[in-house]
Coordinates of C-alpha atoms (C1' of nucleotides) in Angstrom, one line a residue:
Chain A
X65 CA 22.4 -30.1 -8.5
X66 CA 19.7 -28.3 -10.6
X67 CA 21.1 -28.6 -14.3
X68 CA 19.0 -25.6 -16.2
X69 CA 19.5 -26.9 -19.6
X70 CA 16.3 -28.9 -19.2
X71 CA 14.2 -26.0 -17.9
X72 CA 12.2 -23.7 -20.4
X73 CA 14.3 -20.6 -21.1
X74 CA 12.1 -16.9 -22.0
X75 CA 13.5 -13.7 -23.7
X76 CA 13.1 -11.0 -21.0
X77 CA 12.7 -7.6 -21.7
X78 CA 12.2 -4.3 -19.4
X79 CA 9.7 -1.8 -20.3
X80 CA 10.6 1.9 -18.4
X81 CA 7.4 4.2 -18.3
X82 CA 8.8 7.4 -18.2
X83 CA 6.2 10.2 -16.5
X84 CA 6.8 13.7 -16.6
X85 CA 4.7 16.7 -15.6
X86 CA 4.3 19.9 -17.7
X87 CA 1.2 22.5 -18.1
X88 CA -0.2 20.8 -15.0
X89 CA -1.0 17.3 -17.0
X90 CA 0.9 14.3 -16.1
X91 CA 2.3 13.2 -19.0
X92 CA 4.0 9.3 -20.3
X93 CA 6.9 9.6 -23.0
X94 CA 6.0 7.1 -25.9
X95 CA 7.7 5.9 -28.8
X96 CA 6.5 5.4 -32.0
X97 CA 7.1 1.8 -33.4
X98 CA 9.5 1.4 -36.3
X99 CA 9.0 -2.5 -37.3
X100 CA 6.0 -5.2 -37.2
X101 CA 4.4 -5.7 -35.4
X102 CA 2.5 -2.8 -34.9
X103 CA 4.8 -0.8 -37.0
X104 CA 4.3 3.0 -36.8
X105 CA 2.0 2.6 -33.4
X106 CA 2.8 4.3 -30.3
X107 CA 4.4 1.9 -27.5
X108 CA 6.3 2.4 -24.0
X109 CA 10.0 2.1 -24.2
X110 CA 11.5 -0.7 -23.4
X111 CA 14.4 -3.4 -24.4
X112 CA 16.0 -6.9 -23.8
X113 CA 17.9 -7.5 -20.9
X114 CA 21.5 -8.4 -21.0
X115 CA 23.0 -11.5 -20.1
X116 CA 24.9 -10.1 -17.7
X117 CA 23.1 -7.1 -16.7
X118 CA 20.5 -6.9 -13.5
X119 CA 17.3 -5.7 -14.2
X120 CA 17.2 -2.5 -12.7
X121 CA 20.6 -1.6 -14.8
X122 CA 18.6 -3.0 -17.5
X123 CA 15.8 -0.3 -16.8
X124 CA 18.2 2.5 -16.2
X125 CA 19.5 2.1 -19.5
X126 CA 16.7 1.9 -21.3
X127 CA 15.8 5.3 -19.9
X128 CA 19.4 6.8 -20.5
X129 CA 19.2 5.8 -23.7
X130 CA 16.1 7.5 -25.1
X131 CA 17.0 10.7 -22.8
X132 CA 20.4 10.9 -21.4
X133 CA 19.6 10.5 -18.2
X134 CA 20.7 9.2 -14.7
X135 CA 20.0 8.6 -11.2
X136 CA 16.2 9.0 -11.8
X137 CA 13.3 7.9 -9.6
X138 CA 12.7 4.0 -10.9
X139 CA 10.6 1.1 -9.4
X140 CA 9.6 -2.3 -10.0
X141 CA 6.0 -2.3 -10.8
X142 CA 4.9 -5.8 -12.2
X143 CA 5.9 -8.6 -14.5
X144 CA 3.5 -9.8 -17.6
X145 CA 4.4 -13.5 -18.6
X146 CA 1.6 -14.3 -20.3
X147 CA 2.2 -17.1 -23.4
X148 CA 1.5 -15.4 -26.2
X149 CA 2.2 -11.7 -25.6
X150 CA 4.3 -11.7 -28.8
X151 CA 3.9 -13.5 -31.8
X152 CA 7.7 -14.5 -32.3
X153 CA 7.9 -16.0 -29.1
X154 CA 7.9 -16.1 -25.5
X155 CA 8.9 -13.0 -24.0
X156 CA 8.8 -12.1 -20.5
X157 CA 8.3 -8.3 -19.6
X158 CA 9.1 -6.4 -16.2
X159 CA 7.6 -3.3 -15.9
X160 CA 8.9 -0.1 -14.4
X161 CA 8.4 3.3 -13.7
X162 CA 10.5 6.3 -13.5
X163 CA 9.9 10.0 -12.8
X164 CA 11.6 13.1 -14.6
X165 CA 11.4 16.4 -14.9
X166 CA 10.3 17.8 -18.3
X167 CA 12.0 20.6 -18.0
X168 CA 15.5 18.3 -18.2
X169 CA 14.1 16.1 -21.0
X170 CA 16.5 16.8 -24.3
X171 CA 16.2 13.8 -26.3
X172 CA 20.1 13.3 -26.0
X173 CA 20.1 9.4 -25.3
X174 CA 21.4 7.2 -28.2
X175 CA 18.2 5.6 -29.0
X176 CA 16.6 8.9 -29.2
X177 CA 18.0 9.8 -32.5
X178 CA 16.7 6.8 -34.5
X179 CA 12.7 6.7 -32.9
X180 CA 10.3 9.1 -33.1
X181 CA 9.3 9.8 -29.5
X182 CA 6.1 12.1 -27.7
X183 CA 4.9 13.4 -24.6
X184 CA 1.2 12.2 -24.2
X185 CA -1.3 13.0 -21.7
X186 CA -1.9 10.5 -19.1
X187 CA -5.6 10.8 -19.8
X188 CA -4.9 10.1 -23.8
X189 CA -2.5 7.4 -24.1
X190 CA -4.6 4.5 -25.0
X191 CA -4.3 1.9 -27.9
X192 CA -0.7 1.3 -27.3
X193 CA 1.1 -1.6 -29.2
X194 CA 0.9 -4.9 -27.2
X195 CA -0.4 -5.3 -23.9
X196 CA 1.3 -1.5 -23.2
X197 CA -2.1 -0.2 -22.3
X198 CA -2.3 -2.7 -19.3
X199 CA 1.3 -1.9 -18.1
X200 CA 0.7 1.5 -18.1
X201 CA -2.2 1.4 -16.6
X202 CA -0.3 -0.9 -13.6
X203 CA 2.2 1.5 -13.1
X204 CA -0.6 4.3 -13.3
X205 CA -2.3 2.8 -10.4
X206 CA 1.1 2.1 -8.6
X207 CA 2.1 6.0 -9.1
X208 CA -0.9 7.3 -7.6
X209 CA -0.6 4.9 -4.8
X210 CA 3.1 5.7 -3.9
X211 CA 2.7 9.8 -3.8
X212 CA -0.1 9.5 -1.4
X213 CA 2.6 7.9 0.9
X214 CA 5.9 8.8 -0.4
X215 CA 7.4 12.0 -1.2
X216 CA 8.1 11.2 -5.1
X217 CA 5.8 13.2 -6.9
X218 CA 8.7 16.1 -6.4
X219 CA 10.7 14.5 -8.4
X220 CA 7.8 15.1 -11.6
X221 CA 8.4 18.9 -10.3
X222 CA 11.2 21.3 -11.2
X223 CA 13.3 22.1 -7.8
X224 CA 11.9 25.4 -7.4
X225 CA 8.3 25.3 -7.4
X226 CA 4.9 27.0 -6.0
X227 CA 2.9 25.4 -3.8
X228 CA 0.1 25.8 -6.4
X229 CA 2.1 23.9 -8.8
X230 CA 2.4 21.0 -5.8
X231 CA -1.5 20.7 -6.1
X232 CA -1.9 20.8 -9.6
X233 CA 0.3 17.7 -9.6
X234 CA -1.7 16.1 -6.8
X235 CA -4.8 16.9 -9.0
X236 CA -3.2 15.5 -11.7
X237 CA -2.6 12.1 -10.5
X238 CA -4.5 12.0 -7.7
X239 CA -8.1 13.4 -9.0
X240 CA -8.2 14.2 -12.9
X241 CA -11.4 15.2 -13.0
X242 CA -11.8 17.3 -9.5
X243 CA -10.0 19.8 -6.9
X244 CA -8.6 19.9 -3.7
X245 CA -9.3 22.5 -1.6
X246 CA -6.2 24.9 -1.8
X247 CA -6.3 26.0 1.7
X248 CA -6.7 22.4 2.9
X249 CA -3.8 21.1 0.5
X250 CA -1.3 23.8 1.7
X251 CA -2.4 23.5 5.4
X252 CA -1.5 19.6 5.2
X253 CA 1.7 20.1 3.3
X254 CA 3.3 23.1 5.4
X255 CA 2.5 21.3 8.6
X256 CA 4.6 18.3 7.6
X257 CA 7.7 20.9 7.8
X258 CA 9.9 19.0 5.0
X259 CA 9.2 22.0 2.4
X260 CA 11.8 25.4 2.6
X261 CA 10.7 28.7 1.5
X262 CA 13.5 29.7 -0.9
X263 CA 12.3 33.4 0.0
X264 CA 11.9 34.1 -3.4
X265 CA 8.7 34.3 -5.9
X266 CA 7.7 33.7 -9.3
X267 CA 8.2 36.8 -11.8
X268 CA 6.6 37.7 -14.8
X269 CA 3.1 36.4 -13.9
X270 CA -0.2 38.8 -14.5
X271 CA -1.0 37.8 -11.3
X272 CA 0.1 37.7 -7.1
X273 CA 3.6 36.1 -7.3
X274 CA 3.7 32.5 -5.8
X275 CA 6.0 31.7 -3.6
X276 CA 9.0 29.4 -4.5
X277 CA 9.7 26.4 -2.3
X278 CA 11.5 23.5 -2.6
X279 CA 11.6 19.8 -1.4
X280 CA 14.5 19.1 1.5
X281 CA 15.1 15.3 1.6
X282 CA 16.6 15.5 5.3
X283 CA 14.0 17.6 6.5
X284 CA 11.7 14.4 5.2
X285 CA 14.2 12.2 7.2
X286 CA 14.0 13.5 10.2
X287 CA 9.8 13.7 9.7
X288 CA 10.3 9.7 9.2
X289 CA 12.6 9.4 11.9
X290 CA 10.5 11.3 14.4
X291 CA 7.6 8.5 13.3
X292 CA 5.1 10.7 11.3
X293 CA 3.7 9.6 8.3
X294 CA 3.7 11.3 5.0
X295 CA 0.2 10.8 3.8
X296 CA -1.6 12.8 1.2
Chain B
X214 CA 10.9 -8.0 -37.2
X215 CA 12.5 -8.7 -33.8
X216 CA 13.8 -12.3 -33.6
X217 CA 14.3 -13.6 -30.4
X218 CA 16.9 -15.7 -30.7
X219 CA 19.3 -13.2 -31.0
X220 CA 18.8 -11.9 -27.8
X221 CA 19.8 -13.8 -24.3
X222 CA 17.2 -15.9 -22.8
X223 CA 17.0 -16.8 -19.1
X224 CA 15.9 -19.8 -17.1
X225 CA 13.0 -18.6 -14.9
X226 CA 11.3 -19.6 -11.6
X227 CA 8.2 -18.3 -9.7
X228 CA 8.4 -18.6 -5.6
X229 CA 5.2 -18.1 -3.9
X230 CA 5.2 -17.5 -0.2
X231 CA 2.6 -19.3 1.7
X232 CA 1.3 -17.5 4.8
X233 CA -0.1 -18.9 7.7
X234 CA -1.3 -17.5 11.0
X235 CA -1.8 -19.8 13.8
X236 CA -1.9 -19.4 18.0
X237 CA -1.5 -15.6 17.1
X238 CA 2.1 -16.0 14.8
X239 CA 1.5 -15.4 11.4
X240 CA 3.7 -18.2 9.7
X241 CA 5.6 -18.9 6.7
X242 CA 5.8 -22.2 4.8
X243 CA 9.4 -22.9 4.1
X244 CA 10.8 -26.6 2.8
X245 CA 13.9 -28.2 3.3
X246 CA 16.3 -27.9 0.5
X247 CA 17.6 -31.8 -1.3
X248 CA 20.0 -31.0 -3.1
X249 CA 23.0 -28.6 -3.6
X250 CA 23.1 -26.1 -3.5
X251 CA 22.4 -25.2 0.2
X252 CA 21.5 -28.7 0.9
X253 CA 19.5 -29.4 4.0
X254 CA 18.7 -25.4 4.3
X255 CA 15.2 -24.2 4.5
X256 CA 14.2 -22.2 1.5
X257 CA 10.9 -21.1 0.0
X258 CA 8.3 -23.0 -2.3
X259 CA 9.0 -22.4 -5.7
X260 CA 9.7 -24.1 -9.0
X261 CA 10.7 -23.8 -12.9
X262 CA 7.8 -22.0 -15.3
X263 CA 6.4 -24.5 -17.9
X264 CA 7.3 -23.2 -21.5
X265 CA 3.7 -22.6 -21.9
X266 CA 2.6 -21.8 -18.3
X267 CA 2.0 -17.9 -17.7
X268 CA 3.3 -17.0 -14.3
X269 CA 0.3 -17.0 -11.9
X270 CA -1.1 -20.1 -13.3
X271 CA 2.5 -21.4 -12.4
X272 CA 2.5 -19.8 -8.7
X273 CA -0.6 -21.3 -8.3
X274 CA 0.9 -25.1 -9.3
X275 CA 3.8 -24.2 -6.9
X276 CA 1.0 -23.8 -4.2
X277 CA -1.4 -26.6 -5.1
X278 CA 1.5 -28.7 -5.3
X279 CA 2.6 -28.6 -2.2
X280 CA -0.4 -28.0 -0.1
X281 CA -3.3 -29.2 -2.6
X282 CA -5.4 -25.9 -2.2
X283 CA -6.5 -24.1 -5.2
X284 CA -8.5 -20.9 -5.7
X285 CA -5.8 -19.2 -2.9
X286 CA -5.4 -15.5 -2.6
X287 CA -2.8 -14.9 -4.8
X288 CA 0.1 -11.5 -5.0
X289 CA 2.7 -11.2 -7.6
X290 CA 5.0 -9.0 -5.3
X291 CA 8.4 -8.1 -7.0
X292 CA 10.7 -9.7 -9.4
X293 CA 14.6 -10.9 -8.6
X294 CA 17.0 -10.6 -11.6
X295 CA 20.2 -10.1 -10.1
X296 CA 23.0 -11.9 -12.6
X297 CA 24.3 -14.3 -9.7
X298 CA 21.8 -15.2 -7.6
X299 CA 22.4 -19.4 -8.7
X300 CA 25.6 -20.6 -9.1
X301 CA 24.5 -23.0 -12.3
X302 CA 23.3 -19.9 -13.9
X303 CA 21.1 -17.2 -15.0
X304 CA 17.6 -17.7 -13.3
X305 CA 15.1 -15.3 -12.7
X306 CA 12.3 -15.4 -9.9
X307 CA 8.9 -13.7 -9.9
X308 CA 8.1 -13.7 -6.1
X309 CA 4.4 -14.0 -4.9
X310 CA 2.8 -14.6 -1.8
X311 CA -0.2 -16.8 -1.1
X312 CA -2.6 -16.2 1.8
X313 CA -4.1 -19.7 3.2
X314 CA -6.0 -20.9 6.7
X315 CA -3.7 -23.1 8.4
X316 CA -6.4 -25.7 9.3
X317 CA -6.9 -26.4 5.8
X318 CA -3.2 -27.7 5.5
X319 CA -2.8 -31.4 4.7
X320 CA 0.7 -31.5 3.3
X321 CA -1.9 -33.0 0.5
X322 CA 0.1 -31.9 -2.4
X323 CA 2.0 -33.6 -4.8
X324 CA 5.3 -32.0 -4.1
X325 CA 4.5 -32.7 -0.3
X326 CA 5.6 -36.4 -0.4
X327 CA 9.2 -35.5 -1.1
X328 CA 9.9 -32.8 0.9
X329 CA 9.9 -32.1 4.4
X330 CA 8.1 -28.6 5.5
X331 CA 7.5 -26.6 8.4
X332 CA 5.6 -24.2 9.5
X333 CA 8.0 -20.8 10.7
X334 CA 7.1 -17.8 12.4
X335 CA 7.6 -14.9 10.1
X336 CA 9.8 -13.7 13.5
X337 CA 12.1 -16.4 13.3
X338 CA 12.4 -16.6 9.4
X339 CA 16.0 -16.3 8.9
X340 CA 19.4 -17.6 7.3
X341 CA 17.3 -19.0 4.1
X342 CA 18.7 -20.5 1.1
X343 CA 19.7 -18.1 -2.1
X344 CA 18.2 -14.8 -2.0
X345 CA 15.1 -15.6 0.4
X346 CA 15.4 -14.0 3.1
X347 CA 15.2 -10.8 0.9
X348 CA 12.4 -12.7 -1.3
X349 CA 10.7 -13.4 2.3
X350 CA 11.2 -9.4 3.3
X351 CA 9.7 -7.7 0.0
X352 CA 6.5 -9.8 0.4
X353 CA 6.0 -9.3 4.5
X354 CA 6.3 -5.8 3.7
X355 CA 3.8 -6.1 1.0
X356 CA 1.3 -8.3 2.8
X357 CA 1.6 -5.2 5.7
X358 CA 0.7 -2.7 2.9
X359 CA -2.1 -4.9 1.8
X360 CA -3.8 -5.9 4.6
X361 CA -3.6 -2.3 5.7
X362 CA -6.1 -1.4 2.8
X363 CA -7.4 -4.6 1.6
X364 CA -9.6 -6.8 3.8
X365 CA -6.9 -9.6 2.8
X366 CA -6.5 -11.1 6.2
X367 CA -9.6 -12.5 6.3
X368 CA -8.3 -15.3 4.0
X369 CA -5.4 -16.4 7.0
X370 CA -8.5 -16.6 9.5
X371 CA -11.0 -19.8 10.2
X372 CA -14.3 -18.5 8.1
X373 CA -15.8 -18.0 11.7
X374 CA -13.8 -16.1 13.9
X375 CA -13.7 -13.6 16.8
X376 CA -13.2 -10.3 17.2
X377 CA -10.0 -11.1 18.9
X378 CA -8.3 -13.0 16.9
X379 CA -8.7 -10.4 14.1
X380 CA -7.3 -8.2 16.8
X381 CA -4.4 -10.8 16.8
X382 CA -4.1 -11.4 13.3
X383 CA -3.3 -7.4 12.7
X384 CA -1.2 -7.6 16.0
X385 CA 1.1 -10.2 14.5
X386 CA 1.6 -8.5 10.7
X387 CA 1.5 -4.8 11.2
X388 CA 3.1 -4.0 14.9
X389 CA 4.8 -7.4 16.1
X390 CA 5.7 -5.4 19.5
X391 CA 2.8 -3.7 20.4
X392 CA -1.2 -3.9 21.2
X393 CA -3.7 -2.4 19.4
X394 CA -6.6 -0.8 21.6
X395 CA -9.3 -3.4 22.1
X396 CA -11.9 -1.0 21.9
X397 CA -10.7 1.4 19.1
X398 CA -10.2 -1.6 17.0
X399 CA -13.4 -3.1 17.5
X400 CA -15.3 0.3 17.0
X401 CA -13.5 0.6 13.9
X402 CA -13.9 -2.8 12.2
X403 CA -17.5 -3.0 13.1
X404 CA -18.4 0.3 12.0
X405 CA -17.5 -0.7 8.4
X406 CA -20.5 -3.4 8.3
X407 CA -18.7 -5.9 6.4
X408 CA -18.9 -8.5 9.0
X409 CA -21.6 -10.4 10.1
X410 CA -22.7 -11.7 13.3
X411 CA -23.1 -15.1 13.5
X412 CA -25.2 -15.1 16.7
X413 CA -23.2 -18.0 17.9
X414 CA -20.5 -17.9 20.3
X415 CA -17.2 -19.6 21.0
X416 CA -17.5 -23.0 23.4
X417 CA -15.5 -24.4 26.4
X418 CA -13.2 -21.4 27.2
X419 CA -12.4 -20.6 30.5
X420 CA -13.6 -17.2 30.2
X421 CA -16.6 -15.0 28.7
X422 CA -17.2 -16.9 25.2
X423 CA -16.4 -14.5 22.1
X424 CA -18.7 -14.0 19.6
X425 CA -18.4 -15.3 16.4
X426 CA -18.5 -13.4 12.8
X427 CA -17.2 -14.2 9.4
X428 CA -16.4 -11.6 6.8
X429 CA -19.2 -10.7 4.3
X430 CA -17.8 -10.6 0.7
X431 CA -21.1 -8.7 -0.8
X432 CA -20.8 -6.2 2.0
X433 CA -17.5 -5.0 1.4
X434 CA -18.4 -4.8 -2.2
X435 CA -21.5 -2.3 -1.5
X436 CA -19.4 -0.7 1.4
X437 CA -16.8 0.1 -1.6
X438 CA -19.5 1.0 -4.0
X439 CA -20.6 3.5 -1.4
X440 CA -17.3 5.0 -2.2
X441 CA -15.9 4.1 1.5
X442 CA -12.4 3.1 2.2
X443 CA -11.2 0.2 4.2
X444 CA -8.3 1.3 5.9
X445 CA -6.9 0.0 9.5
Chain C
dG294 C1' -9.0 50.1 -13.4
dT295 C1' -9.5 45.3 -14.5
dA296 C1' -8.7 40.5 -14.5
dT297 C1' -6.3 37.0 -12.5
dT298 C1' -4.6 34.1 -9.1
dA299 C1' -1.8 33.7 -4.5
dA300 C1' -2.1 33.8 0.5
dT301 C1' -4.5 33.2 4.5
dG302 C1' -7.8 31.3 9.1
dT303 C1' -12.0 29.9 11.2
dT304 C1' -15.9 26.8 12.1
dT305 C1' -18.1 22.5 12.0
dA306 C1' -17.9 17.5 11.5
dA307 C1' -15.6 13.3 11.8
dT308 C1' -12.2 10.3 13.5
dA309 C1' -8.2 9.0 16.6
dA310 C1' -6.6 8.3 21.0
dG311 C1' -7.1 7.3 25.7
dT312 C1' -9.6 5.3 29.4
dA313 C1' -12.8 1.3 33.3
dT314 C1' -16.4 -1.7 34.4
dA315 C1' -19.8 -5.3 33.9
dT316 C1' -20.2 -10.1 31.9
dA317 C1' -19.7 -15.1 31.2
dT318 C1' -17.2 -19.1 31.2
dG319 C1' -14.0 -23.2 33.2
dT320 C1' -11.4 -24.7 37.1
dG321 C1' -10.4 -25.6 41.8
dT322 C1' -11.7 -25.9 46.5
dT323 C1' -14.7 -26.8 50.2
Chain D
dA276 C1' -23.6 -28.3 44.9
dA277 C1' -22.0 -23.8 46.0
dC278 C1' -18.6 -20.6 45.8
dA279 C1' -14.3 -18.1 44.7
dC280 C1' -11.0 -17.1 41.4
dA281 C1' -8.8 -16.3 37.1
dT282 C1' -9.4 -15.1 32.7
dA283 C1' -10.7 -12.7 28.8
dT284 C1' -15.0 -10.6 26.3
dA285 C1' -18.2 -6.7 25.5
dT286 C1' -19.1 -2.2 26.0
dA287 C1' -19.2 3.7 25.9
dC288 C1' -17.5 8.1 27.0
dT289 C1' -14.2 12.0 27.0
dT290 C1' -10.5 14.6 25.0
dA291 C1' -7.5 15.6 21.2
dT292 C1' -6.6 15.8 16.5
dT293 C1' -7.6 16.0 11.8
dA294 C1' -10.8 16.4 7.8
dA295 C1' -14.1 19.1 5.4
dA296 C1' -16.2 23.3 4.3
dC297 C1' -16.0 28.0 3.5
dA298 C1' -14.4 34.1 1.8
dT299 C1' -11.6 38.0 1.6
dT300 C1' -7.3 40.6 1.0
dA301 C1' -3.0 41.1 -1.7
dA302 C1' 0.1 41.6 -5.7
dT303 C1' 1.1 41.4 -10.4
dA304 C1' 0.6 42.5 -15.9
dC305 C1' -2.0 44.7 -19.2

DNA sequence: GTATTAATGTTTAATAAGTATATATGTGTT
DNA sequence: AACACATATATACTTATTAAACATTAATAC
């Protein structure tokens, strides 16, 4: 019977990098740092895990906390266990990712009142505090990966939106520095059938009114269930 | 300045998954468990981090241990933090999988001695100990996403192989129920030039001797430099 | 009237899917 | 030794589908 008072023991933490779209940039919500190290530099949120509290309650909170928050998008993207990631000690990191819409973002969690927190452009968050710049860049990588063949990057979108909108996301994350062909991208994403046409359009705009569509999970399901693939 | 030891610390394992594939079954190393708990059920390789051991370089001692290869293809896949998933205690497991060529097995490993292995077909991979067989289905459903885009499988075949048994190999991870087409498949995997022909041929089969070809490392690298895409 | 951006479809190129026959061995029989 | 048989390998073409490339009309605010 394994006794686990003669194993090593580690501090673990979860780090939560929170995306969000707005002005057709994909954006990561960082905090400034208010202690050494790296006081006053910009890190990803993130705190220590309960003892008795799973990880992925561990990551929800640690999003609720800094914006209120629940039942969000959130995966699992990697661990970092290197030795000496901090200098008081062994710490042990997992590393997720969850998906929110700007637009609901009101800096109502508790730990939102006592940190200093900002939306960054993808494309500009660098020199984070600790190895953040690495984690970020994982789950990044594992975003742009996932909405190629999952339906997620709706979740980044608010639930009414215009197809043009869709693509500026895809360009977004997808290709920052190039476009896809608009007739192309609408061509592929009508024929999968899991958008509806709310019937109504955008107002106010000096331009043609888009039309407003939304995302309908069980018209996705039945896509699935039907064996097509959703691939962008 | 955060001090750890006000915060809860965790015992922590790595498991690493060994796959196999052998007579056209891809395989997974499992051992027989000692001790309680679960005595005499199989489980997956894994073992307690050193306190100053980051977690791939453990993985990998979990692997050489037991078979005595080094240098393996090596996947951090997910991480298992559940409160109760030991009943001594807190214990959290970083689950990889390793990718190895069955004929370069010796049971030579340190750890090999003591235990008593088997070889399992990833078909019949059930009822393990603890959380496995969930352990067992994150990283079969990564190795499918992998090998998918990835020339992984290469590292489960002999370094000389046939067409056919490549055939096999992505048979036996990605549709365990169905054939691929002979000839699409072999249209497809040669028109990516990342193979090579070895101009020799398989001996004493009682049928029209296959060709032999190993994959090309440097070939896939200028294939992806080209900006092509390997995807089955 | 102007500037701006949304909505739309066709053609060409590339790839996926579906399909059959000639080839080369070991084994067994005569 | 010669032959037949069983077996699995190597190969290419046709049809269907999707990717890639491309331009004009429509609808708003100013």
């Amino acid at each position: 019977m394994t006794n686990f008072d003669n194993y090593a023991k580690s501090a673990f933490t979860v780090d939560n990098i929170i995306f969000g779209f707005d002005e057709g940039d994909l954006k990561v919500l960082v905090i400034k740092r208010g202690e050494q190290p790296y006081e006053n530099q910009w890190a990803l949120p993130g705190n220590f895990v309960y003892p008795n509290e799973d990880l992925d309650t561990s990551a929800n909170r640690v999003l609720q906390e800094l914006t209120g928050l629940k039942d969000v998008y959130l995966e699992q993207v990697r661990t970092f266990g290197a030795v000496n990631r901090h200098p008081m000690g062994r710490v042990i990191t997992v590393a997720y990712f969850s998906l929110i819409k700007i637009k609901d973002y009101k800096l109502q969690g508790t730990a939102a009142l006592s940190q200093k927190t900002e939306w960054v452009s993808i494309k500009e968050a660098k020199n984070l505090a600790f190895d953040h710049d690495e984690i970020l860049e994982a789950c990044f990588r594992r975003l742009k990966r996932r909405v190629k063949m999952r339906p997620v990057g709706f979740e980044l979108l608010p639930r009414k939106f215009t197809l043009t909108e869709l693509q500026h996301l895809y360009e977004a994350i997808l290709e920052p520095s190039k476009e896809i062909d608009k007739r192309n991208f609408r061509k592929k994403i009508l024929s999968m059938k899991i958008l509806v046409d709310l019937g109504e359009a955008q107002e106010g705009v000096a331009h043609r009114p888009a039309k407003l569509y939304k995302f309908d999970k069980k018209k996705y399901e039945k896509f699935v269930a039907e064996g097509y693939i959703f691939e962008i």
